């Protein structure tokens, strides 16, 4: 089936078959990462601009790496030194980048919906690298890619997402991806960060960690995002950790073979103890590696590539 | 000024319980019961066959941005938009630049309003600089000509200051208009808190933040006897609080906007900033409760909250766009659609909400076709469907969710103090 989308804005708008197409393409690119020479010419001659208007390290580097491995030229935009600090609007900044003959924009923005807005303003593809508390589609794709790598088909698998759900774009994108792939999703955390509204997205809401972790195949932890919280949503970090932090004892509540995930950056000793983060159950670093392959797939497809055209021999 | 004879129309004047085919006569800017033979002979006749003839519409909640933000709207352009929408009396909010917390600014506004095609009444601030810290000079403002007091979008947060404000304003016969919002609960909020904000990842504005202030104001009104008017009610619970308060005889009134009866939070699905307003669009249950409140008299009138913003201000990321939409030129067709067509209100009831009842809240001399009253008239075709296009419309701004939509119900003629100011798409003054 051919790939038709020009932009990747949300997981919510993707059909299951489109998610499968991206994951299959990412699978092929993932094999490239194990070769001695990791570069392919798929996007040679294309220029991709990383328009990161909100601080990011791993996502920006991951997109840069992905673009470079596809032989694209990459320009990363430093928000602090940009015209946006002089009051230039997002529309003008992006239109200027387009006028400079960029072929694609990867946007990270603090305001939800910004990639959709930009996609209506520009003629070139826009890839969402995280918009406010809305979505972070490539993170969800790399998460489900990693889950499938470890667990196989996700249908009926129990995935627990634990932590700051309210302010998390990762949680939203993962909820959409996982429910489309047939997983059974429970979100858990303090009631102020895990409001009941989320049930409308097809997940179970729980505030009881022990109950939620029982029989979990995947425990995905989320960072407590102090920077997004206007008021205190819980009494203290200490209280949060004592109630919801994943420590050795709590990790024993999940079933054997379950994996522990985290989109990073992790707050060691807050949402996760070091011995769990570094344990053999943890797939946190595999997530990072898989992120390159998934982003290669997304950049490749949005630039007009087709899934079936990616054939990478194992070398 | 010619003698005017409006004939063949369906004359609806809820204030005088009139709803029948008939004539309306105007001499020297006032309605008269019947003309003399000489007047009849010399009359300028307006044939209103197939049209509705009603009192000029009254809106007690508009923003005309003058002084200070005239790139969005001026008193003249706002008044022209009003006239085109059938409004003949409007009440301007004081969040201009500078704000209306002194008699000098009132004088300035009144001077500009003198050249406007409709009656424009200013309001003054409750507190100095609308900062919610010290009372503005209510007495001086009243003397200068304000008809009410409000801090508009900046609801007074201190209960004690609000208590003293309503007590003090009452002495001058001034009502307090309040935008009910507990700001401690709505910091950085951009839409209703609920299922849709959860999905969109936008910060939610819980209806409880409105309900708490509505309840506070009901308590203060009951305690002091002062009149407090709740602006643009958006929540079902607030409607219920108002219903109870009115049952208890508390001196409170409230308004609803056309956009809160027409849309819900679902309209924000594509982050369209033309649906970003404060208070935000809420749920279908809230929308229905507002309509029920208008039906049973819990909510007293329609107010547009006409809030012009320049295109470049709305054309940006949802979080950063200002709240508000324009509404004067679309209010009547929207109310006809939502209330008459879809909610089966009597046409005369809707006209009552947009004329007499609105005027009565602030005791404005408007809202009736009764002999002796100032001759403000709206003549509209309830059946005409037309394309609303903000480009070419009268407001200086274009921030309307109804832009390029077909609307049914079109104002044909607007008469202010006996003078035809707007007719068939043209401004005549």
XYZ file of C-alpha atoms in Angstrom:
744
model
C 0.000 0.000 0.000
C 1.521 3.386 -0.957
C 2.241 6.116 1.593
C 0.152 9.234 0.982
C 0.866 11.610 3.832
C 2.932 14.703 3.333
C 3.155 15.612 7.023
C 3.430 13.681 10.244
C 1.491 15.766 12.735
C -0.176 13.340 15.129
C -0.630 9.665 15.836
C -4.319 10.337 16.378
C -4.846 10.985 12.680
C -2.970 7.852 11.535
C -4.709 4.654 10.608
C -3.372 1.432 12.040
C -2.148 0.478 8.581
C -0.124 3.693 8.379
C 1.486 2.982 11.733
C 2.367 -0.480 10.429
C 3.883 1.070 7.310
C 6.094 3.359 9.349
C 7.153 0.540 11.649
C 7.964 -1.726 8.724
C 10.024 1.005 7.086
C 11.727 1.710 10.390
C 12.518 -2.008 10.657
C 14.424 -1.849 7.414
C 16.301 1.279 8.487
C 17.014 -0.273 11.871
C 19.027 -2.953 10.122
C 21.137 -0.247 8.508
C 22.192 0.937 11.931
C 23.904 -2.404 12.501
C 25.995 -2.108 9.356
C 29.518 -0.785 9.244
C 28.487 1.939 6.831
C 25.226 3.310 8.132
C 24.527 5.914 5.485
C 22.015 5.490 2.637
C 21.379 7.934 -0.197
C 17.586 8.076 0.214
C 17.363 11.838 0.840
C 20.507 13.001 -0.935
C 20.067 16.569 -2.130
C 17.269 17.314 0.343
C 17.600 19.932 3.046
C 15.827 19.392 6.338
C 15.513 22.173 8.883
C 15.139 21.274 12.536
C 13.048 24.145 13.829
C 13.296 23.567 17.554
C 11.656 26.456 19.357
C 11.627 24.629 22.667
C 14.685 23.146 24.353
C 15.513 19.596 23.332
C 18.643 17.541 23.208
C 17.897 13.930 22.411
C 15.033 14.472 19.998
C 16.951 17.103 18.039
C 20.091 14.979 17.841
C 18.050 11.931 16.927
C 16.341 13.767 14.049
C 19.705 15.168 12.952
C 21.265 11.747 13.013
C 18.340 10.250 11.119
C 18.484 12.930 8.427
C 22.241 12.581 8.038
C 22.049 8.816 7.738
C 19.605 9.392 4.892
C 22.221 11.718 3.307
C 20.086 14.834 3.731
C 21.611 18.177 4.594
C 20.437 19.293 8.026
C 20.240 22.720 9.519
C 19.385 22.923 13.178
C 17.744 26.082 14.323
C 18.861 27.622 17.566
C 15.801 29.224 19.114
C 17.813 31.392 21.479
C 19.667 33.101 18.616
C 16.759 33.307 16.220
C 14.505 36.050 14.989
C 11.690 34.617 17.072
C 13.336 36.290 20.050
C 12.936 39.581 18.143
C 9.216 39.044 17.859
C 9.044 37.354 14.459
C 5.983 35.160 14.138
C 6.131 31.419 13.575
C 4.485 31.924 10.182
C 7.172 34.374 9.045
C 10.044 32.311 10.410
C 8.798 29.166 8.708
C 7.945 30.889 5.436
C 11.458 32.310 5.319
C 12.892 28.851 5.836
C 10.715 27.590 3.005
C 11.852 30.492 0.825
C 15.417 29.395 1.505
C 14.446 26.207 -0.313
C 14.278 23.872 2.641
C 12.553 20.627 1.700
C 11.108 19.772 5.082
C 10.673 21.255 8.548
C 10.888 19.287 11.769
C 9.112 21.389 14.379
C 9.394 21.270 18.157
C 7.168 23.908 19.773
C 5.808 24.649 23.233
C 2.317 25.410 21.897
C -0.031 22.523 21.138
C -1.300 22.494 17.561
C 1.641 24.453 16.119
C 2.641 21.765 13.597
C -0.931 21.638 12.267
C -0.913 25.428 11.958
C 2.401 25.344 10.114
C 1.243 22.588 7.792
C -1.568 24.868 6.635
C 0.804 27.770 6.057
C 3.642 25.958 4.254
C 3.912 23.987 1.058
C 6.648 21.682 2.356
C 6.254 18.719 4.724
C 6.100 19.363 8.461
C 7.098 16.713 10.973
C 5.982 17.145 14.549
C 8.843 16.695 16.995
C 6.649 17.499 19.988
C 3.994 20.190 20.404
C 3.167 21.378 23.889
C 1.267 18.759 25.835
C -0.386 17.496 22.655
C 1.599 14.884 20.738
C 5.081 13.547 20.157
C 4.387 11.099 17.355
C 7.903 9.862 16.632
C 8.441 9.099 20.323
C 5.309 6.944 20.368
C 6.372 5.211 17.172
C 9.794 4.395 18.567
C 8.154 3.209 21.769
C 5.811 0.791 20.027
C 8.661 -0.268 17.740
C 10.707 -1.155 20.826
C 7.788 -2.923 22.494
C 7.193 -5.049 19.414
C 10.889 -5.833 19.196
C 10.756 -7.177 22.746
C 7.246 -8.582 23.009
C 5.984 -9.210 19.505
C 2.379 -8.380 18.675
C 0.927 -5.842 21.090
C -2.675 -7.012 20.811
C -3.946 -7.685 24.328
C -0.643 -6.694 25.933
C -1.030 -4.686 29.105
C 0.834 -1.391 28.995
C 0.975 0.840 32.056
C 1.937 4.465 31.610
C 2.953 5.909 34.946
C 3.531 9.499 35.953
C 2.749 12.974 34.690
C 0.124 12.114 32.099
C -1.673 15.464 32.065
C 1.275 17.441 30.718
C 2.703 14.637 28.611
C 2.636 14.676 24.828
C 4.401 11.313 24.959
C 1.482 9.829 26.879
C -1.088 11.137 24.412
C 0.752 9.864 21.357
C 1.419 6.523 23.010
C -2.214 6.148 24.014
C -3.279 6.654 20.395
C -0.603 4.325 19.012
C -1.109 1.570 21.557
C -4.895 1.520 21.393
C -4.731 1.415 17.575
C -2.391 -1.573 17.847
C -4.765 -3.352 20.213
C -2.884 -2.973 23.494
C -4.683 -2.659 26.800
C -3.545 0.672 28.276
C -3.742 1.791 31.886
C -2.565 5.218 32.967
C -1.647 5.652 36.567
C -0.447 8.423 38.854
C -1.811 11.064 41.204
C -5.376 12.155 40.397
C -4.195 15.694 39.633
C -1.881 14.445 36.894
C -4.089 11.605 35.685
C -7.564 13.134 35.298
C -10.561 10.996 34.414
C -10.982 12.824 31.098
C -8.397 10.445 29.632
C -10.927 7.617 29.719
C -12.426 9.206 26.592
C -9.218 8.187 24.783
C -9.936 4.526 25.444
C -7.667 3.871 28.410
C -8.195 2.820 32.001
C -7.422 5.432 34.653
C -6.003 4.263 37.959
C -4.495 5.853 41.030
C -3.592 2.523 42.605
C -0.061 1.639 41.585
C -0.046 -1.933 42.860
C -3.263 -2.780 41.096
C -2.156 -1.110 37.890
C 1.232 -2.808 37.780
C -0.128 -6.300 38.311
C 0.250 -8.327 35.109
C 1.796 -5.428 33.219
C 3.846 -6.355 30.165
C 5.220 -2.849 29.836
C 5.728 -0.109 32.377
C 6.362 3.224 30.724
C 7.504 5.948 33.058
C 7.116 9.624 32.382
C 9.130 12.507 33.709
C 7.549 14.902 36.170
C 7.427 18.120 34.161
C 7.737 20.908 36.637
C 8.155 23.446 33.857
C 4.633 22.852 32.544
C 2.841 22.990 35.851
C 1.483 26.406 36.760
C 0.543 25.313 40.227
C 1.518 22.429 42.382
C -0.165 19.239 41.280
C 1.303 17.224 44.136
C 2.755 18.162 47.503
C 6.432 17.478 46.850
C 8.871 15.411 44.822
C 9.454 13.370 47.965
C 5.767 12.595 48.298
C 5.497 11.764 44.603
C 8.426 9.377 44.812
C 7.082 7.743 47.940
C 3.690 7.201 46.316
C 4.483 6.587 42.643
C 8.246 6.241 42.105
C 9.285 2.922 40.552
C 11.644 1.225 42.980
C 12.844 -2.328 43.372
C 9.844 -3.461 45.400
C 7.280 -1.983 43.054
C 9.086 -3.299 40.008
C 8.633 -6.781 41.479
C 4.864 -6.370 41.152
C 5.027 -6.627 37.376
C 5.262 -10.032 35.792
C 8.548 -11.630 34.756
C 9.594 -10.588 31.290
C 7.935 -7.206 31.538
C 9.950 -4.306 30.188
C 10.551 -0.876 31.663
C 10.536 2.147 29.376
C 11.153 5.872 29.700
C 11.258 8.539 26.982
C 13.940 10.442 28.898
C 15.399 12.468 30.289
C 15.033 10.402 33.440
C 15.025 11.831 36.914
C 16.915 9.136 38.789
C 15.549 8.635 42.246
C 12.337 10.481 41.413
C 10.142 8.585 38.970
C 12.595 5.695 38.721
C 15.363 4.317 40.889
C 18.758 3.841 39.301
C 18.861 0.097 39.840
C 15.642 -0.246 37.840
C 16.678 2.208 35.129
C 19.927 0.296 34.632
C 18.484 -3.197 35.042
C 18.192 -5.727 32.248
C 14.460 -5.123 32.188
C 15.055 -1.550 31.144
C 14.959 -0.842 27.409
C 15.561 2.861 27.751
C 18.700 2.926 25.630
C 17.199 0.641 22.988
C 14.410 3.214 22.698
C 17.009 5.850 21.898
C 18.628 3.737 19.200
C 15.304 2.746 17.693
C 14.382 6.411 17.630
C 16.894 6.994 14.848
C 15.387 4.255 12.694
C 11.832 5.454 13.284
C 12.756 9.039 12.460
C 14.585 7.908 9.333
C 11.371 6.168 8.298
C 9.240 9.230 8.979
C 11.569 11.639 7.165
C 11.875 9.241 4.258
C 8.118 8.685 3.893
C 7.148 12.340 4.307
C 9.747 13.267 1.692
C 7.863 11.089 -0.764
C 9.551 7.719 -0.282
C 7.514 4.532 -0.368
C 7.681 1.759 2.228
C 8.188 -1.035 -0.246
C 11.151 0.752 -1.821
C 13.261 0.292 1.302
C 15.059 -2.981 1.000
C 18.120 -3.266 3.123
C 20.176 -6.414 3.006
C 21.632 -7.536 6.297
C 25.400 -7.252 6.049
C -36.057 65.042 9.377
C -38.849 63.463 7.282
C -41.900 61.833 8.756
C -41.423 58.079 8.429
C -44.150 55.582 7.750
C -43.107 51.943 7.980
C -45.859 49.802 6.573
C -46.817 46.262 5.678
C -44.341 44.720 8.111
C -44.850 42.266 10.946
C -44.407 44.599 13.886
C -42.962 42.922 16.960
C -42.555 44.991 20.102
C -42.459 42.725 23.153
C -42.325 45.752 25.464
C -45.827 46.754 24.380
C -46.946 43.180 23.684
C -47.363 43.883 20.011
C -46.946 41.207 17.389
C -49.073 41.783 14.314
C -49.000 43.269 10.891
C -49.226 47.023 11.190
C -47.726 50.455 10.799
C -45.017 52.307 12.633
C -44.887 56.096 12.489
C -41.919 58.295 13.356
C -41.895 62.050 13.732
C -38.993 64.158 14.965
C -37.049 61.128 16.141
C -39.872 59.684 18.247
C -42.519 57.064 17.654
C -45.993 58.505 17.269
C -49.243 56.610 17.481
C -50.864 57.951 14.351
C -50.001 60.624 11.848
C -51.879 63.785 11.045
C -53.234 63.932 7.482
C -50.457 66.353 6.564
C -47.803 64.078 8.001
C -49.253 61.095 6.196
C -49.215 62.972 2.945
C -45.585 64.024 3.247
C -44.356 60.748 4.757
C -41.333 58.893 3.557
C -42.684 55.366 3.235
C -40.643 52.297 3.998
C -42.345 49.209 2.652
C -41.626 46.338 5.061
C -43.663 43.711 3.259
C -42.417 40.266 4.279
C -40.139 41.841 6.863
C -40.088 42.099 10.638
C -40.158 45.543 12.210
C -38.855 45.578 15.782
C -37.129 47.915 18.207
C -33.481 48.563 17.416
C -31.376 45.827 18.996
C -29.525 46.540 22.223
C -26.119 45.084 23.124
C -24.747 45.817 26.575
C -21.400 44.136 25.925
C -19.182 45.377 23.095
C -15.518 46.329 22.681
C -14.805 49.248 20.375
C -11.053 49.572 21.169
C -11.026 53.376 21.169
C -8.942 54.934 22.554
C -5.724 53.041 22.120
C -6.283 50.106 19.807
C -7.944 51.697 16.847
C -6.184 49.343 14.435
C -8.740 46.762 15.653
C -11.855 48.908 15.784
C -12.926 52.487 16.340
C -16.103 53.775 17.867
C -17.179 54.722 14.336
C -16.422 51.359 12.675
C -17.817 49.436 15.619
C -20.975 51.523 15.492
C -21.307 50.910 11.776
C -21.002 47.171 12.400
C -23.677 47.574 15.051
C -25.995 49.405 12.682
C -25.445 46.780 9.998
C -26.413 44.131 12.534
C -29.619 45.951 13.511
C -28.252 47.308 16.795
C -29.112 50.862 17.696
C -27.795 50.938 21.270
C -24.484 49.513 22.462
C -22.573 49.628 25.720
C -18.762 49.748 25.417
C -16.414 47.972 27.758
C -13.733 50.066 29.457
C -10.666 47.954 28.636
C -9.372 50.540 26.205
C -5.926 52.053 26.349
C -5.919 53.916 28.627
C -8.679 52.153 30.505
C -11.782 54.087 31.485
C -10.964 54.721 35.114
C -11.182 58.517 34.902
C -13.687 61.092 33.759
C -11.367 62.418 31.032
C -11.427 59.167 29.100
C -15.215 59.045 29.383
C -15.381 62.506 27.848
C -13.120 61.398 25.020
C -15.299 58.380 24.266
C -18.481 60.418 24.414
C -17.040 62.914 21.959
C -16.227 60.133 19.493
C -19.589 58.517 20.127
C -21.387 61.716 19.150
C -20.430 61.056 15.530
C -21.452 57.408 15.649
C -24.527 56.178 13.767
C -25.912 54.413 16.866
C -26.261 55.247 20.551
C -22.985 54.401 22.264
C -22.815 54.322 26.053
C -19.521 54.004 27.917
C -18.835 51.995 31.038
C -16.191 52.771 33.621
C -13.788 50.560 35.528
C -14.517 49.086 38.924
C -10.907 49.484 40.002
C -8.045 51.812 39.117
C -6.262 50.552 36.020
C -8.481 47.463 36.174
C -5.836 46.114 38.515
C -8.231 44.883 41.174
C -6.450 46.767 43.937
C -8.229 50.085 44.575
C -11.653 51.423 43.716
C -11.890 53.676 40.663
C -13.716 56.999 41.154
C -17.218 55.643 40.585
C -18.919 58.925 41.400
C -16.829 60.941 38.965
C -17.282 58.292 36.308
C -21.023 58.378 36.769
C -21.024 62.148 36.559
C -19.019 61.938 33.341
C -21.619 59.627 31.847
C -20.867 55.948 32.354
C -23.894 53.670 32.556
C -22.261 50.816 34.511
C -18.992 49.656 35.982
C -16.885 46.669 35.030
C -13.306 45.501 34.982
C -14.315 43.488 31.941
C -12.003 40.515 31.357
C -10.167 41.137 34.604
C -12.611 39.902 37.188
C -12.027 41.482 40.608
C -10.380 38.667 42.546
C -10.582 40.112 46.048
C -13.942 39.344 47.627
C -13.540 42.246 50.005
C -12.809 44.731 47.236
C -15.760 43.434 45.239
C -17.934 43.740 48.308
C -16.956 47.393 48.752
C -17.235 48.071 45.011
C -20.849 46.930 44.717
C -21.744 48.735 47.925
C -20.123 51.972 46.746
C -21.405 51.816 43.162
C -24.944 51.266 44.390
C -24.853 54.726 45.953
C -24.557 56.170 42.427
C -27.178 53.870 40.958
C -24.541 52.054 38.933
C -24.714 48.352 38.180
C -21.621 46.184 38.264
C -21.004 43.990 35.214
C -18.747 41.067 35.995
C -16.755 38.666 33.871
C -16.845 35.760 36.304
C -13.462 34.058 36.468
C -11.430 32.877 39.414
C -8.011 33.549 37.952
C -6.203 31.305 40.394
C -7.890 28.386 38.626
C -7.333 29.498 35.052
C -3.698 30.510 34.759
C -2.563 29.997 31.134
C -5.864 28.251 30.364
C -6.979 28.568 26.757
C -10.099 26.414 26.469
C -12.662 24.510 28.475
C -11.195 21.869 30.764
C -12.478 18.471 29.760
C -12.300 15.714 27.226
C -11.358 17.955 24.303
C -8.632 19.895 26.128
C -7.241 16.544 27.244
C -7.106 15.311 23.670
C -5.660 18.538 22.279
C -3.125 18.992 25.060
C -4.355 22.504 25.809
C -4.575 23.991 29.282
C -8.143 23.811 30.550
C -10.341 26.529 32.090
C -12.680 24.625 34.407
C -16.275 25.838 34.578
C -15.910 25.754 38.359
C -13.776 28.899 38.041
C -16.835 30.700 36.637
C -19.310 29.088 39.009
C -17.354 30.157 42.082
C -17.436 33.829 41.083
C -21.100 33.672 40.034
C -21.849 32.233 43.476
C -19.701 34.913 45.116
C -21.523 37.653 43.250
C -24.934 36.223 44.149
C -23.884 36.222 47.800
C -22.602 39.803 47.597
C -25.705 40.999 45.784
C -27.907 39.372 48.386
C -25.807 40.840 51.176
C -25.715 44.398 49.825
C -28.823 44.592 47.650
C -26.636 45.872 44.824
C -27.291 44.865 41.237
C -24.656 42.611 39.720
C -24.883 41.499 36.124
C -22.993 38.338 35.109
C -21.498 38.677 31.671
C -21.442 35.898 29.090
C -22.444 32.921 31.224
C -20.864 29.785 29.797
C -21.550 26.973 32.254
C -24.604 24.903 33.105
C -23.823 25.142 36.792
C -23.705 28.937 36.621
C -27.118 28.902 34.956
C -28.404 26.779 37.811
C -26.912 29.145 40.395
C -28.618 32.065 38.666
C -31.916 30.198 38.574
C -31.821 29.643 42.325
C -30.749 33.229 42.971
C -33.623 34.604 40.949
C -36.053 32.326 42.739
C -34.754 33.869 45.948
C -35.276 37.364 44.597
C -31.604 38.306 44.474
C -30.854 41.405 42.391
C -28.764 39.694 39.745
C -29.014 39.424 35.974
C -27.034 37.599 33.324
C -26.391 37.454 29.616
C -25.510 34.790 27.051
C -23.556 35.253 23.846
C -24.493 34.013 20.379
C -21.264 31.977 20.230
C -21.922 30.155 23.485
C -25.338 29.070 22.231
C -24.034 28.161 18.770
C -20.789 26.280 19.405
C -19.163 23.853 21.803
C -15.559 23.014 22.633
C -15.636 20.492 19.788
C -15.172 23.454 17.428
C -11.585 23.797 18.649
C -10.514 20.466 17.188
C -8.253 22.049 14.583
C -6.869 24.738 16.894
C -8.777 27.417 14.970
C -8.187 30.623 16.906
C -11.538 31.979 15.718
C -13.078 29.733 18.339
C -10.786 30.930 21.121
C -12.717 33.082 23.557
C -13.024 33.833 27.221
C -14.999 32.300 28.819
C -14.308 29.370 26.550
C -16.781 27.379 24.521
C -17.895 24.506 26.702
C -19.800 21.248 26.343
C -23.082 20.431 24.644
C -24.678 20.129 28.088
C -23.521 23.661 28.925
C -24.752 24.980 25.592
C -28.169 23.434 26.137
C -28.332 24.767 29.688
C -27.654 28.298 28.446
C -30.476 27.983 25.917
C -32.747 26.635 28.670
C -31.722 29.596 30.826
C -32.687 32.009 28.067
C -35.980 30.164 27.610
C -37.090 30.358 31.244
C -35.773 33.841 31.963
C -32.845 32.762 34.132
C -30.610 34.509 31.633
C -31.894 37.946 30.796
C -30.462 38.936 27.453
C -28.074 38.348 24.581
C -24.764 40.211 24.585
C -22.320 39.754 21.711
C -19.034 40.454 23.528
C -17.995 41.887 20.141
C -14.207 41.659 20.510
C -12.252 42.776 17.461
C -8.631 41.674 16.991
C -6.307 42.322 14.051
C -5.811 39.387 11.657
C -2.132 38.962 12.511
C -2.994 38.653 16.188
C -5.322 35.724 15.569
C -3.107 34.152 12.882
C -0.705 32.307 15.144
C -0.246 29.456 17.573
C -3.442 28.807 19.530
C -1.821 29.387 22.928
C -0.608 32.833 21.916
C -3.664 34.196 20.089
C -5.916 36.645 21.945
C -9.396 35.668 23.106
C -12.491 36.957 21.412
C -14.487 37.257 18.205
C -16.564 39.917 16.535
C -20.312 39.397 16.581
C -22.423 42.472 15.953
C -23.154 41.735 12.305
C -23.990 38.070 12.885
C -25.837 38.076 16.220
C -29.364 38.331 14.856
C -29.119 35.553 12.222
C -27.290 33.295 14.692
C -29.978 33.806 17.342
C -32.700 33.252 14.763
C -31.042 29.993 13.751
C -30.187 28.611 17.191
C -33.102 29.921 19.218
C -36.021 30.262 16.810
C -35.310 27.600 14.200
C -33.519 24.953 16.252
C -34.832 25.589 19.782
C -38.371 26.644 18.859
C -38.373 29.965 20.690
C -41.089 32.406 19.667
C -39.570 35.100 17.451
C -40.949 37.753 19.806
C -39.111 36.099 22.712
C -35.781 36.365 20.921
C -36.446 39.970 20.006
C -37.308 40.639 23.636
C -33.933 39.174 24.692
C -32.170 41.437 22.223
C -34.105 44.625 22.907
C -36.244 45.465 25.947
C -34.684 42.979 28.326
C -31.163 44.057 27.432
C -32.053 47.728 27.835
C -33.836 47.154 31.137
C -30.732 45.677 32.773
C -28.983 49.052 32.660
C -32.167 51.148 32.464
C -31.244 52.414 29.007
C -33.829 54.445 27.077
C -34.248 51.845 24.348
C -35.936 48.607 23.423
C -39.492 49.589 22.494
C -41.617 50.956 19.665
C -44.011 52.602 22.113
C -45.242 56.115 21.208
C -42.996 58.752 22.716
C -39.947 56.518 22.806
C -36.821 57.304 20.819
C -37.403 55.957 17.330
C -34.802 53.218 17.060
C -35.883 50.489 14.666
C -34.521 47.317 13.153
C -36.198 45.969 10.028
C -35.076 42.525 8.970
C -35.958 39.731 6.623
C -36.153 36.566 8.737
C -36.011 34.318 5.688
C -33.240 35.798 3.553
C -30.138 33.654 3.324
C -26.945 35.542 2.637
C -23.207 34.986 2.603
C -21.403 36.688 5.464
C -17.959 37.776 4.398
C -15.836 39.660 6.901
C -14.004 41.342 4.050
C -16.371 44.050 2.988
C -18.277 43.946 6.256
C -18.295 46.987 8.524
C -16.177 45.955 11.481
C -12.510 46.795 11.081
C -11.610 43.290 12.184
C -12.341 39.936 10.591
C -12.090 37.536 13.526
C -15.388 35.764 13.076
C -16.096 32.028 13.132
C -19.007 32.721 10.781
C -16.818 34.187 8.056
C -17.883 32.943 4.613
C -20.875 31.112 6.066
C -24.422 31.312 4.807
C -26.647 32.903 7.437
C -30.415 33.217 7.429
C -32.024 36.441 8.594
C -30.757 39.742 7.253
C -31.066 43.267 8.502
C -32.465 45.497 5.777
C -32.900 48.851 7.505
C -31.694 50.362 10.756
C -33.210 53.580 12.051
C -31.660 55.543 14.918
C -33.569 58.421 16.520
C -35.820 58.546 13.474
C -32.999 58.647 10.948
C -32.289 55.824 8.514
C -28.612 55.040 9.153
C -28.296 51.737 7.327
C -30.224 50.300 4.419
C -29.694 47.348 2.090
C -26.005 46.950 2.787
C -25.160 50.635 2.743
C -24.266 52.929 5.614
C -26.138 56.180 5.089
C -24.407 58.367 7.672
